[in-house]
Amino acid sequence: MRNRHLNIGLVGTGNVAWHLAPAFEDAGHRVVAVYGRTPKRTKEMASRLYDAEILDAPDFSGSGADIVLLAVSDDYIGEVSENVAVDNGCLLVHCSGNVNVKALWTGHTSEIGVFYPLQTFSKNKSVDFETVPFCIESSSEASAKMLVGLAESLGSEQVSEMDSNQRASLHASAVFACNFTNHLLVMSKKICEKNGVGFEMLHPLLAETINKAMEIGPENSQTGPAKRRDFQTLEKHMDLLKDMSEAQGIYKTLTESILDLYGERV
Amino acid sequence: MRNRHLNIGLVGTGNVAWHLAPAFEDAGHRVVAVYGRTPKRTKEMASRLYDAEILDAPDFSGSGADIVLLAVSDDYIGEVSENVAVDNGCLLVHCSGNVNVKALWTGHTSEIGVFYPLQTFSKNKSVDFETVPFCIESSSEASAKMLVGLAESLGSEQVSEMDSNQRASLHASAVFACNFTNHLLVMSKKICEKNGVGFEMLHPLLAETINKAMEIGPENSQTGPAKRRDFQTLEKHMDLLKDMSEAQGIYKTLTESILDLYGERV
């Protein structure tokens, strides 16, 4: 089953579809048909592909697609899966971390699944799929194998099968590790800028923080004034942030949480 | 002045002293004398050095030291600088991000300064000083030059002069970027473990988050449900975290902060 060349249908023209479509073709698959709500963008995407038909409705019957991927925003998945048409036996999947696989269960096909790449995609930045973990879920073993094979054919070195609850947890945990971390960096940069120091000075420390956390576990890597219960420094920082209420609020919440977590061990 | 070989005196046997002392000697300087509160640890450190004298009080007069470094914890700097003795003209510096240079102003010498390496040190993990930024402050131009030269002799590619307020801001901003980020990773890992998914799956996404933030700026890199005001997902996550009050509290604070920050742009 692995490395079998597949015919793929695609709904959506966002960043995920944009990067996946040519990557599929580079891996030897064929994107047979595409559908998107924005005609211009759909045409643009099709122009990157070998010979994809542009559909004016999400009707993939007769297209020869083995798989139809819904690479659309979470709140649009339900609507598309109501309206999509696929041939009998075609596998219908979505690419969302957060939406239950059952959202695809609308009677159009018995084969449904999830093909979720755990990475952040930007249109103008190329994606190295070897480093992208994929989360797979499916209604049958044969379909799961097909999706695992598809992810592996892109070069991915981390392909995991998991259910919708696990995937939702992973998604929530990614919000902490990535979206919230980025927001901390926004605050960090604001503090630097307010005081005329270069934010880029923090890059090595940040890189080491991530490496250490991944090497020995974040629970063994905590440092800083809250961890060592250095209340003098904590007060000094709170005072230093007095004109930046947003940053001060975050400082307070996270400091209290660290004090709570390690307090009992002192 | 640059690359001049210096005689160095050292107070402290913590992780910073532990890594700096042999690095100084590798760069061609000489550690002439060391003082530490723990005799065993002081002896251990001296054994890594060419010919350092072990002092039983922080009295560096007559040692020939050009610089005496206080690599001790923040709350001990004041006490040591009261008790230290150095020859006239010897430069006395501390290595703290957070303590004002004036803490060293105790009448023992007119030459005081700060030599602050912006990195996290662990005893058993070697340090590549080429990637460590140094923040320098000093009471005179000549001493500043000496400290810049000392940092550069270790191979550091980022040596910046800044005052005590700027250094304190950088330290506070490092708490956000590093200590708080690590705490988010602790939460993130807890969520993964509770739901049986592998935390290491998040590594590529985390690495990309950091790279993107440093490349195009964190203010241009924010993604996730709070940024796109996807209240359905926010609610789902809050519900998913209902048995993890610590994580839920952090989720709430950071989500509200992101909603606030980007709200006006919608």
Short mmCIF file of C-alpha atoms in Angstrom, two decimals:
data_model
loop_
_atom_site.label_atom_id
_atom_site.label_comp_id
_atom_site.label_asym_id
_atom_site.label_seq_id
_atom_site.Cartn_x
_atom_site.Cartn_y
_atom_site.Cartn_z
CA MET A 1 0.00 0.00 0.00
CA ARG A 2 2.88 2.32 0.87
CA ASN A 3 4.10 4.51 -1.95
CA ARG A 4 1.10 3.59 -4.06
CA HIS A 5 0.46 6.48 -6.42
CA LEU A 6 -2.89 8.04 -5.72
CA ASN A 7 -5.34 10.24 -7.56
CA ILE A 8 -6.22 13.13 -5.29
CA GLY A 9 -9.07 15.61 -5.24
CA LEU A 10 -8.66 18.81 -3.30
CA VAL A 11 -11.11 21.30 -1.78
CA GLY A 12 -9.62 24.58 -0.54
CA THR A 13 -6.96 27.02 -1.65
CA GLY A 14 -5.56 28.13 1.73
CA ASN A 15 -1.98 27.72 2.92
CA VAL A 16 -2.31 24.00 3.65
CA ALA A 17 -3.73 23.17 0.20
CA TRP A 18 -1.22 25.53 -1.41
CA HIS A 19 1.77 23.61 -0.02
CA LEU A 20 0.30 20.10 -0.05
CA ALA A 21 -0.88 20.05 -3.69
CA PRO A 22 2.53 20.40 -5.42
CA ALA A 23 4.16 18.25 -2.71
CA PHE A 24 1.75 15.43 -3.60
CA GLU A 25 2.73 15.69 -7.25
CA ASP A 26 6.45 15.81 -6.39
CA ALA A 27 5.90 12.56 -4.51
CA GLY A 28 4.44 10.91 -7.62
CA HIS A 29 0.73 11.31 -6.94
CA ARG A 30 -1.65 13.20 -9.21
CA VAL A 31 -4.02 15.96 -8.20
CA VAL A 32 -6.91 15.24 -10.57
CA ALA A 33 -9.34 17.98 -9.59
CA VAL A 34 -9.53 21.06 -7.37
CA TYR A 35 -12.41 23.12 -6.02
CA GLY A 36 -12.19 26.46 -4.21
CA ARG A 37 -14.60 29.25 -3.34
CA THR A 38 -12.35 31.91 -4.89
CA PRO A 39 -12.04 31.29 -8.66
CA LYS A 40 -8.85 33.40 -9.03
CA ARG A 41 -7.05 31.66 -6.23
CA THR A 42 -8.25 28.23 -7.47
CA LYS A 43 -6.89 28.95 -10.93
CA GLU A 44 -3.60 30.14 -9.41
CA MET A 45 -3.27 26.91 -7.48
CA ALA A 46 -4.19 24.72 -10.45
CA SER A 47 -1.50 26.45 -12.49
CA ARG A 48 1.08 24.97 -10.10
CA LEU A 49 -0.19 21.46 -10.89
CA TYR A 50 0.35 19.06 -13.76
CA ASP A 51 -3.15 18.66 -15.12
CA ALA A 52 -5.73 19.34 -12.40
CA GLU A 53 -9.30 19.99 -13.50
CA ILE A 54 -10.91 23.08 -11.97
CA LEU A 55 -14.38 22.23 -10.67
CA ASP A 56 -17.16 24.77 -10.23
CA ALA A 57 -18.79 22.68 -7.50
CA PRO A 58 -17.24 20.17 -5.07
CA ASP A 59 -18.42 17.27 -7.22
CA PHE A 60 -15.61 14.76 -7.60
CA SER A 61 -17.76 11.90 -8.99
CA GLY A 62 -16.18 10.51 -12.12
CA SER A 63 -12.88 12.30 -11.43
CA GLY A 64 -11.13 9.06 -10.57
CA ALA A 65 -10.04 10.43 -7.17
CA ASP A 66 -8.98 7.80 -4.62
CA ILE A 67 -8.98 10.46 -1.92
CA VAL A 68 -10.68 13.83 -1.61
CA LEU A 69 -9.01 16.19 0.89
CA LEU A 70 -10.92 19.02 2.49
CA ALA A 71 -8.17 21.53 3.28
CA VAL A 72 -10.56 24.24 4.44
CA SER A 73 -11.10 26.22 7.63
CA ASP A 74 -12.61 24.36 10.59
CA ASP A 75 -16.01 26.03 10.46
CA TYR A 76 -16.41 25.30 6.74
CA ILE A 77 -15.73 21.54 7.00
CA GLY A 78 -19.32 20.68 7.96
CA GLU A 79 -20.82 22.64 5.10
CA VAL A 80 -18.45 21.24 2.46
CA SER A 81 -18.92 17.68 3.62
CA GLU A 82 -22.69 18.12 3.19
CA ASN A 83 -22.26 19.32 -0.36
CA VAL A 84 -19.35 17.27 -1.63
CA ALA A 85 -19.93 14.39 -4.04
CA VAL A 86 -17.50 11.51 -4.38
CA ASP A 87 -17.55 8.10 -6.05
CA ASN A 88 -18.38 5.05 -4.02
CA GLY A 89 -15.31 3.87 -2.07
CA CYS A 90 -13.50 7.20 -2.36
CA LEU A 91 -11.86 8.27 0.90
CA LEU A 92 -13.01 11.65 2.21
CA VAL A 93 -10.66 13.35 4.70
CA HIS A 94 -10.21 16.72 6.40
CA CYS A 95 -6.91 18.32 7.50
CA SER A 96 -7.96 19.86 10.81
CA GLY A 97 -6.46 19.32 14.25
CA ASN A 98 -9.58 20.31 15.99
CA VAL A 99 -12.58 18.89 14.15
CA ASN A 100 -13.92 15.41 14.92
CA VAL A 101 -13.67 12.92 12.08
CA LYS A 102 -17.44 12.36 12.44
CA ALA A 103 -18.07 15.77 10.89
CA LEU A 104 -17.48 13.99 7.57
CA TRP A 105 -20.11 11.35 8.24
CA THR A 106 -22.81 12.63 5.98
CA GLY A 107 -23.69 9.55 3.96
CA HIS A 108 -21.65 10.42 0.87
CA THR A 109 -19.08 7.70 1.46
CA SER A 110 -18.29 5.10 4.08
CA GLU A 111 -14.60 5.88 4.02
CA ILE A 112 -13.72 8.94 6.08
CA GLY A 113 -10.54 10.09 7.77
CA VAL A 114 -8.21 12.82 8.96
CA PHE A 115 -4.87 13.89 7.50
CA TYR A 116 -3.55 16.56 9.88
CA PRO A 117 -0.12 18.09 9.34
CA LEU A 118 1.12 19.52 12.66
CA GLN A 119 2.92 22.58 11.36
CA THR A 120 2.34 26.27 10.76
CA PHE A 121 2.09 27.16 7.08
CA SER A 122 2.64 30.56 5.49
CA LYS A 123 1.98 31.05 1.80
CA ASN A 124 5.37 32.53 0.96
CA LYS A 125 7.54 30.19 2.98
CA SER A 126 8.36 26.76 1.59
CA VAL A 127 7.63 23.72 3.75
CA ASP A 128 10.00 20.84 4.36
CA PHE A 129 7.55 17.96 4.79
CA GLU A 130 10.27 15.68 6.14
CA THR A 131 10.05 17.59 9.41
CA VAL A 132 6.24 17.78 9.52
CA PRO A 133 4.51 15.26 11.82
CA PHE A 134 1.19 13.93 10.49
CA CYS A 135 -1.75 12.74 12.61
CA ILE A 136 -3.89 10.12 10.91
CA GLU A 137 -7.36 8.84 11.75
CA SER A 138 -9.67 6.72 9.68
CA SER A 139 -12.83 4.66 9.65
CA SER A 140 -11.10 1.54 8.31
CA GLU A 141 -7.70 -0.07 8.49
CA ALA A 142 -7.25 0.04 4.72
CA SER A 143 -7.94 3.78 4.62
CA ALA A 144 -5.61 4.41 7.57
CA LYS A 145 -2.85 2.56 5.71
CA MET A 146 -3.50 4.66 2.63
CA LEU A 147 -3.21 7.90 4.64
CA VAL A 148 -0.08 6.76 6.50
CA GLY A 149 1.44 5.85 3.12
CA LEU A 150 0.49 9.25 1.71
CA ALA A 151 2.17 11.09 4.62
CA GLU A 152 5.25 8.89 4.35
CA SER A 153 5.45 9.46 0.62
CA LEU A 154 5.87 13.17 1.39
CA GLY A 155 8.96 12.23 3.41
CA SER A 156 7.41 12.77 6.85
CA GLU A 157 9.38 10.98 9.54
CA GLN A 158 6.66 11.21 12.20
CA VAL A 159 3.32 9.72 11.22
CA SER A 160 1.01 8.79 14.11
CA GLU A 161 -2.47 7.34 14.22
CA MET A 162 -4.63 8.92 16.91
CA ASP A 163 -8.32 9.49 17.60
CA SER A 164 -10.17 12.80 17.43
CA ASN A 165 -9.89 13.46 21.18
CA GLN A 166 -6.15 12.92 21.19
CA ARG A 167 -5.77 15.14 18.15
CA ALA A 168 -7.81 17.89 19.84
CA SER A 169 -5.54 17.63 22.91
CA LEU A 170 -2.46 17.84 20.74
CA HIS A 171 -3.96 20.91 19.12
CA ALA A 172 -4.62 22.53 22.51
CA SER A 173 -1.12 21.70 23.63
CA ALA A 174 0.26 23.23 20.42
CA VAL A 175 -1.57 26.44 21.31
CA PHE A 176 0.51 26.59 24.51
CA ALA A 177 3.81 25.63 22.88
CA CYS A 178 3.44 27.79 19.81
CA ASN A 179 0.71 30.44 19.79
CA PHE A 180 1.23 31.40 23.43
CA THR A 181 5.02 31.23 23.14
CA ASN A 182 4.81 33.61 20.21
CA HIS A 183 2.69 35.98 22.29
CA LEU A 184 5.32 35.90 25.06
CA LEU A 185 7.88 36.85 22.42
CA VAL A 186 5.69 39.79 21.40
CA MET A 187 5.71 40.98 25.03
CA SER A 188 9.42 40.29 25.35
CA LYS A 189 10.15 42.37 22.26
CA LYS A 190 7.96 45.24 23.48
CA ILE A 191 9.95 45.38 26.73
CA CYS A 192 13.22 45.41 24.79
CA GLU A 193 12.03 48.14 22.44
CA LYS A 194 10.71 50.31 25.24
CA ASN A 195 14.18 50.26 26.82
CA GLY A 196 16.34 50.48 23.72
CA VAL A 197 17.86 47.01 23.79
CA GLY A 198 18.01 44.62 20.84
CA PHE A 199 15.46 41.80 20.97
CA GLU A 200 17.72 39.65 18.76
CA MET A 201 20.13 39.36 21.71
CA LEU A 202 17.66 36.86 23.17
CA HIS A 203 17.85 34.46 20.25
CA PRO A 204 20.66 32.21 21.60
CA LEU A 205 18.99 32.01 25.02
CA LEU A 206 15.68 31.15 23.40
CA ALA A 207 17.22 28.47 21.19
CA GLU A 208 18.95 26.93 24.22
CA THR A 209 15.70 27.05 26.21
CA ILE A 210 13.88 25.02 23.55
CA ASN A 211 16.75 22.57 23.07
CA LYS A 212 17.13 21.97 26.78
CA ALA A 213 13.38 21.49 27.26
CA MET A 214 13.26 18.95 24.45
CA GLU A 215 16.43 17.16 25.60
CA ILE A 216 15.83 16.78 29.33
CA GLY A 217 12.12 17.70 29.55
CA PRO A 218 10.69 21.14 30.41
CA GLU A 219 9.84 19.90 33.92
CA ASN A 220 13.60 19.55 34.52
CA SER A 221 14.59 22.82 32.83
CA GLN A 222 12.73 25.51 34.73
CA THR A 223 14.97 28.39 35.82
CA GLY A 224 14.40 32.04 36.69
CA PRO A 225 13.34 34.18 39.65
CA ALA A 226 9.94 32.49 40.22
CA LYS A 227 11.51 29.01 40.29
CA ARG A 228 14.16 30.07 42.81
CA ARG A 229 11.59 32.09 44.79
CA ASP A 230 13.63 35.27 44.40
CA PHE A 231 10.86 37.65 45.49
CA GLN A 232 13.12 40.69 45.32
CA THR A 233 13.64 40.25 41.59
CA LEU A 234 9.96 39.40 41.04
CA GLU A 235 9.01 42.70 42.68
CA LYS A 236 11.60 44.60 40.71
CA HIS A 237 10.24 43.16 37.46
CA MET A 238 6.63 43.93 38.40
CA ASP A 239 7.71 47.50 39.07
CA LEU A 240 9.67 47.70 35.81
CA LEU A 241 6.50 46.63 33.94
CA LYS A 242 4.19 49.11 35.68
CA ASP A 243 3.50 51.07 32.48
CA MET A 244 2.84 47.90 30.49
CA SER A 245 -0.30 46.49 32.08
CA GLU A 246 -0.68 43.72 29.47
CA ALA A 247 2.82 42.39 30.12
CA GLN A 248 2.44 42.87 33.86
CA GLY A 249 -0.75 40.78 33.92
CA ILE A 250 0.94 37.94 32.09
CA TYR A 251 4.01 38.22 34.34
CA LYS A 252 1.78 37.88 37.39
CA THR A 253 -0.22 34.88 36.13
CA LEU A 254 2.78 32.89 34.96
CA THR A 255 4.88 33.73 38.02
CA GLU A 256 2.10 32.59 40.36
CA SER A 257 1.71 29.41 38.37
CA ILE A 258 5.45 28.64 38.61
CA LEU A 259 5.46 29.45 42.34
CA ASP A 260 2.49 27.09 42.80
CA LEU A 261 3.97 24.27 40.75
CA TYR A 262 7.38 24.18 42.40
CA GLY A 263 6.36 25.51 45.80
CA GLU A 264 5.73 22.13 47.37
CA ARG A 265 9.14 20.86 46.35
CA VAL A 266 11.00 23.55 48.33
CA MET B 1 43.51 46.54 24.15
CA ARG B 2 41.59 43.71 22.51
CA ASN B 3 42.99 40.24 23.16
CA ARG B 4 45.25 41.56 25.89
CA HIS B 5 45.94 38.69 28.28
CA LEU B 6 44.51 39.40 31.70
CA ASN B 7 45.03 38.15 35.22
CA ILE B 8 41.64 37.31 36.64
CA GLY B 9 40.39 36.80 40.17
CA LEU B 10 37.13 34.94 40.69
CA VAL B 11 34.58 34.86 43.49
CA GLY B 12 31.93 32.14 43.27
CA THR B 13 31.76 28.50 42.25
CA GLY B 14 28.29 28.37 40.68
CA ASN B 15 27.49 27.44 37.10
CA VAL B 16 28.63 30.77 35.63
CA ALA B 17 32.05 30.66 37.37
CA TRP B 18 32.34 26.96 36.56
CA HIS B 19 32.09 27.55 32.80
CA LEU B 20 33.79 30.95 32.61
CA ALA B 21 36.98 30.06 34.50
CA PRO B 22 38.38 27.42 32.10
CA ALA B 23 37.05 29.39 29.11
CA PHE B 24 39.16 32.37 30.24
CA GLU B 25 42.25 30.17 30.39
CA ASP B 26 41.49 28.61 26.98
CA ALA B 27 41.40 32.17 25.62
CA GLY B 28 44.90 32.84 26.97
CA HIS B 29 44.05 34.63 30.22
CA ARG B 30 45.10 33.41 33.65
CA VAL B 31 42.86 32.85 36.63
CA VAL B 32 45.24 33.81 39.44
CA ALA B 33 43.03 33.29 42.48
CA VAL B 34 39.60 31.95 43.39
CA TYR B 35 37.40 32.33 46.45
CA GLY B 36 34.21 30.40 47.21
CA ARG B 37 32.07 29.80 50.27
CA THR B 38 32.16 26.02 49.81
CA PRO B 39 35.75 24.74 50.19
CA LYS B 40 35.10 21.42 48.39
CA ARG B 41 33.51 23.08 45.39
CA THR B 42 36.23 25.78 45.30
CA LYS B 43 38.95 23.12 45.26
CA GLU B 44 37.08 21.24 42.52
CA MET B 45 36.95 24.37 40.40
CA ALA B 46 40.61 25.28 41.02
CA SER B 47 41.59 21.78 39.88
CA ARG B 48 40.24 22.67 36.42
CA LEU B 49 42.61 25.64 36.26
CA TYR B 50 46.30 26.04 35.48
CA ASP B 51 47.65 27.49 38.71
CA ALA B 52 44.89 29.34 40.58
CA GLU B 53 45.50 30.10 44.24
CA ILE B 54 42.63 29.16 46.57
CA LEU B 55 41.87 32.05 48.93
CA ASP B 56 40.21 31.64 52.32
CA ALA B 57 38.83 35.18 52.22
CA PRO B 58 37.93 37.36 49.18
CA ASP B 59 41.20 39.26 49.54
CA PHE B 60 42.76 39.68 46.11
CA SER B 61 45.33 42.33 47.12
CA GLY B 62 48.78 41.33 45.93
CA SER B 63 47.34 38.63 43.62
CA GLY B 64 48.19 40.63 40.52
CA ALA B 65 44.56 40.44 39.32
CA ASP B 66 43.60 43.02 36.65
CA ILE B 67 39.95 42.09 37.11
CA VAL B 68 38.04 40.47 39.94
CA LEU B 69 34.75 38.89 38.88
CA LEU B 70 31.94 38.29 41.35
CA ALA B 71 30.07 35.36 39.80
CA VAL B 72 27.73 34.92 42.75
CA SER B 73 23.98 34.99 43.30
CA ASP B 74 22.26 38.39 43.11
CA ASP B 75 21.52 38.71 46.81
CA TYR B 76 25.13 37.91 47.76
CA ILE B 77 26.72 40.59 45.53
CA GLY B 78 26.26 43.42 48.06
CA GLU B 79 27.79 41.43 50.89
CA VAL B 80 30.81 40.25 48.88
CA SER B 81 31.50 43.69 47.51
CA GLU B 82 31.62 45.03 51.08
CA ASN B 83 34.16 42.41 52.08
CA VAL B 84 36.28 42.05 48.98
CA ALA B 85 39.78 43.54 48.87
CA VAL B 86 41.50 44.42 45.60
CA ASP B 87 44.60 46.37 44.62
CA ASN B 88 44.25 49.98 43.57
CA GLY B 89 43.19 50.17 39.92
CA CYS B 90 41.86 46.62 39.81
CA LEU B 91 38.51 46.35 38.02
CA LEU B 92 35.72 44.86 40.13
CA VAL B 93 32.75 43.45 38.19
CA HIS B 94 29.66 41.34 38.79
CA CYS B 95 27.95 38.97 36.34
CA SER B 96 24.30 39.67 37.09
CA GLY B 97 21.57 40.79 34.73
CA ASN B 98 19.53 42.26 37.43
CA VAL B 99 21.79 44.06 39.92
CA ASN B 100 22.76 47.70 39.44
CA VAL B 101 26.46 48.32 38.86
CA LYS B 102 26.36 50.72 41.82
CA ALA B 103 26.07 47.77 44.19
CA LEU B 104 29.84 47.46 43.73
CA TRP B 105 30.47 51.07 44.74
CA THR B 106 31.82 50.45 48.22
CA GLY B 107 35.04 52.42 48.14
CA HIS B 108 37.35 49.47 47.50
CA THR B 109 38.19 50.54 43.96
CA SER B 110 37.17 53.24 41.54
CA GLU B 111 36.89 50.80 38.64
CA ILE B 112 33.62 48.87 38.66
CA GLY B 113 31.65 47.17 35.97
CA VAL B 114 29.30 44.43 34.79
CA PHE B 115 30.12 41.39 32.68
CA TYR B 116 26.76 39.68 32.09
CA PRO B 117 26.53 36.60 29.86
CA LEU B 118 22.95 36.29 28.57
CA GLN B 119 22.63 32.53 28.59
CA THR B 120 21.36 29.72 30.79
CA PHE B 121 24.16 27.62 32.29
CA SER B 122 23.91 24.08 33.62
CA LYS B 123 26.90 22.49 35.29
CA ASN B 124 26.97 19.36 33.16
CA LYS B 125 26.33 20.96 29.79
CA SER B 126 29.22 22.61 27.96
CA VAL B 127 28.79 26.20 26.81
CA ASP B 128 29.68 27.51 23.38
CA PHE B 129 30.65 31.09 24.21
CA GLU B 130 30.60 32.08 20.54
CA THR B 131 26.81 32.09 20.74
CA VAL B 132 26.59 33.85 24.12
CA PRO B 133 25.76 37.58 24.02
CA PHE B 134 27.55 39.66 26.68
CA CYS B 135 26.22 42.88 28.22
CA ILE B 136 28.95 45.22 29.40
CA GLU B 137 28.79 48.23 31.70
CA SER B 138 31.61 50.13 33.33
CA SER B 139 32.60 53.23 35.24
CA SER B 140 35.29 54.24 32.72
CA GLU B 141 35.93 53.89 29.02
CA ALA B 142 39.18 52.01 29.58
CA SER B 143 37.47 49.43 31.79
CA ALA B 144 34.61 49.06 29.31
CA LYS B 145 37.15 48.36 26.58
CA MET B 146 38.84 45.77 28.76
CA LEU B 147 35.51 43.98 29.40
CA VAL B 148 34.48 44.11 25.74
CA GLY B 149 37.88 42.65 24.85
CA LEU B 150 37.48 39.94 27.45
CA ALA B 151 34.07 38.91 26.05
CA GLU B 152 35.38 38.99 22.50
CA SER B 153 38.39 36.90 23.47
CA LEU B 154 35.91 34.16 24.49
CA GLY B 155 34.65 34.24 20.91
CA SER B 156 31.36 36.01 21.64
CA GLU B 157 29.87 37.52 18.52
CA GLN B 158 27.41 39.78 20.33
CA VAL B 159 28.95 42.16 22.86
CA SER B 160 26.83 45.20 23.80
CA GLU B 161 27.41 48.05 26.18
CA MET B 162 24.27 49.01 28.10
CA ASP B 163 23.35 50.65 31.39
CA SER B 164 21.88 48.93 34.44
CA ASN B 165 18.29 49.86 33.59
CA GLN B 166 18.59 48.46 30.09
CA ARG B 167 20.19 45.30 31.42
CA ALA B 168 17.36 44.88 33.96
CA SER B 169 14.81 45.26 31.13
CA LEU B 170 16.64 42.70 29.05
CA HIS B 171 16.58 40.39 32.05
CA ALA B 172 12.82 40.88 32.50
CA SER B 173 12.27 40.29 28.81
CA ALA B 174 14.36 37.11 29.04
CA VAL B 175 12.01 35.89 31.76
CA PHE B 176 9.17 36.10 29.24
CA ALA B 177 11.08 34.57 26.35
CA CYS B 178 12.74 31.80 28.32
CA ASN B 179 11.45 31.08 31.82
CA PHE B 180 7.80 31.61 30.90
CA THR B 181 8.17 29.79 27.58
CA ASN B 182 9.59 26.82 29.46
CA HIS B 183 6.59 26.90 31.81
CA LEU B 184 4.24 26.86 28.80
CA LEU B 185 6.09 23.79 27.59
CA VAL B 186 5.56 22.15 30.99
CA MET B 187 1.80 22.77 30.59
CA SER B 188 1.89 21.63 26.99
CA LYS B 189 3.60 18.38 27.94
CA LYS B 190 1.10 17.76 30.76
CA ILE B 191 -1.79 18.06 28.29
CA CYS B 192 -0.08 15.63 25.92
CA GLU B 193 0.65 13.11 28.65
CA LYS B 194 -2.88 13.26 30.05
CA ASN B 195 -4.19 12.30 26.62
CA GLY B 196 -1.58 9.78 25.55
CA VAL B 197 0.06 11.74 22.75
CA GLY B 198 3.80 12.26 22.35
CA PHE B 199 5.04 15.72 23.36
CA GLU B 200 8.03 15.33 21.02
CA MET B 201 5.62 15.63 18.08
CA LEU B 202 5.53 19.37 18.85
CA HIS B 203 9.26 19.89 18.37
CA PRO B 204 9.18 20.82 14.66
CA LEU B 205 6.28 23.23 15.20
CA LEU B 206 8.09 24.81 18.14
CA ALA B 207 11.33 25.19 16.21
CA GLU B 208 9.45 26.80 13.32
CA THR B 209 7.61 29.13 15.74
CA ILE B 210 10.92 30.44 17.11
CA ASN B 211 12.54 30.73 13.69
CA LYS B 212 9.58 32.56 12.22
CA ALA B 213 9.36 34.97 15.17
CA MET B 214 13.05 35.78 14.89
CA GLU B 215 12.94 36.10 11.10
CA ILE B 216 9.85 38.24 10.55
CA GLY B 217 9.18 39.42 14.13
CA PRO B 218 6.74 37.84 16.62
CA GLU B 219 4.27 40.69 15.99
CA ASN B 220 3.94 39.38 12.41
CA SER B 221 3.86 35.68 13.33
CA GLN B 222 0.88 35.31 15.62
CA THR B 223 -1.45 32.47 14.62
CA GLY B 224 -3.98 30.29 16.43
CA PRO B 225 -7.62 30.41 17.53
CA ALA B 226 -7.33 33.61 19.65
CA LYS B 227 -5.70 35.56 16.82
CA ARG B 228 -8.39 34.53 14.33
CA ARG B 229 -11.13 35.03 16.96
CA ASP B 230 -12.30 31.43 16.59
CA PHE B 231 -14.45 31.42 19.73
CA GLN B 232 -15.77 27.92 19.07
CA THR B 233 -12.26 26.45 19.33
CA LEU B 234 -11.42 28.63 22.33
CA GLU B 235 -14.46 27.25 24.15
CA LYS B 236 -13.64 23.71 23.14
CA HIS B 237 -10.10 24.09 24.53
CA MET B 238 -11.33 25.65 27.78
CA ASP B 239 -13.63 22.66 28.16
CA LEU B 240 -10.86 20.20 27.32
CA LEU B 241 -8.74 21.76 30.11
CA LYS B 242 -11.50 21.72 32.72
CA ASP B 243 -9.64 19.19 34.92
CA MET B 244 -6.37 21.12 34.67
CA SER B 245 -7.10 24.38 36.45
CA GLU B 246 -3.48 25.60 36.25
CA ALA B 247 -3.36 25.20 32.48
CA GLN B 248 -6.88 26.59 32.12
CA GLY B 249 -5.96 29.77 34.01
CA ILE B 250 -2.96 30.36 31.76
CA TYR B 251 -5.04 29.60 28.68
CA LYS B 252 -7.57 32.22 29.74
CA THR B 253 -5.03 34.97 30.53
CA LEU B 254 -3.01 34.56 27.36
CA THR B 255 -6.07 34.17 25.15
CA GLU B 256 -7.60 37.37 26.52
CA SER B 257 -4.31 39.17 26.01
CA ILE B 258 -4.11 38.05 22.37
CA LEU B 259 -7.78 38.98 21.79
CA ASP B 260 -7.07 42.43 23.28
CA LEU B 261 -3.89 43.01 21.31
CA TYR B 262 -5.27 42.12 17.89
CA GLY B 263 -8.91 43.01 18.50
CA GLU B 264 -8.65 46.54 17.22
CA ARG B 265 -7.14 45.41 13.96
CA VAL B 266 -10.18 43.31 13.03
#
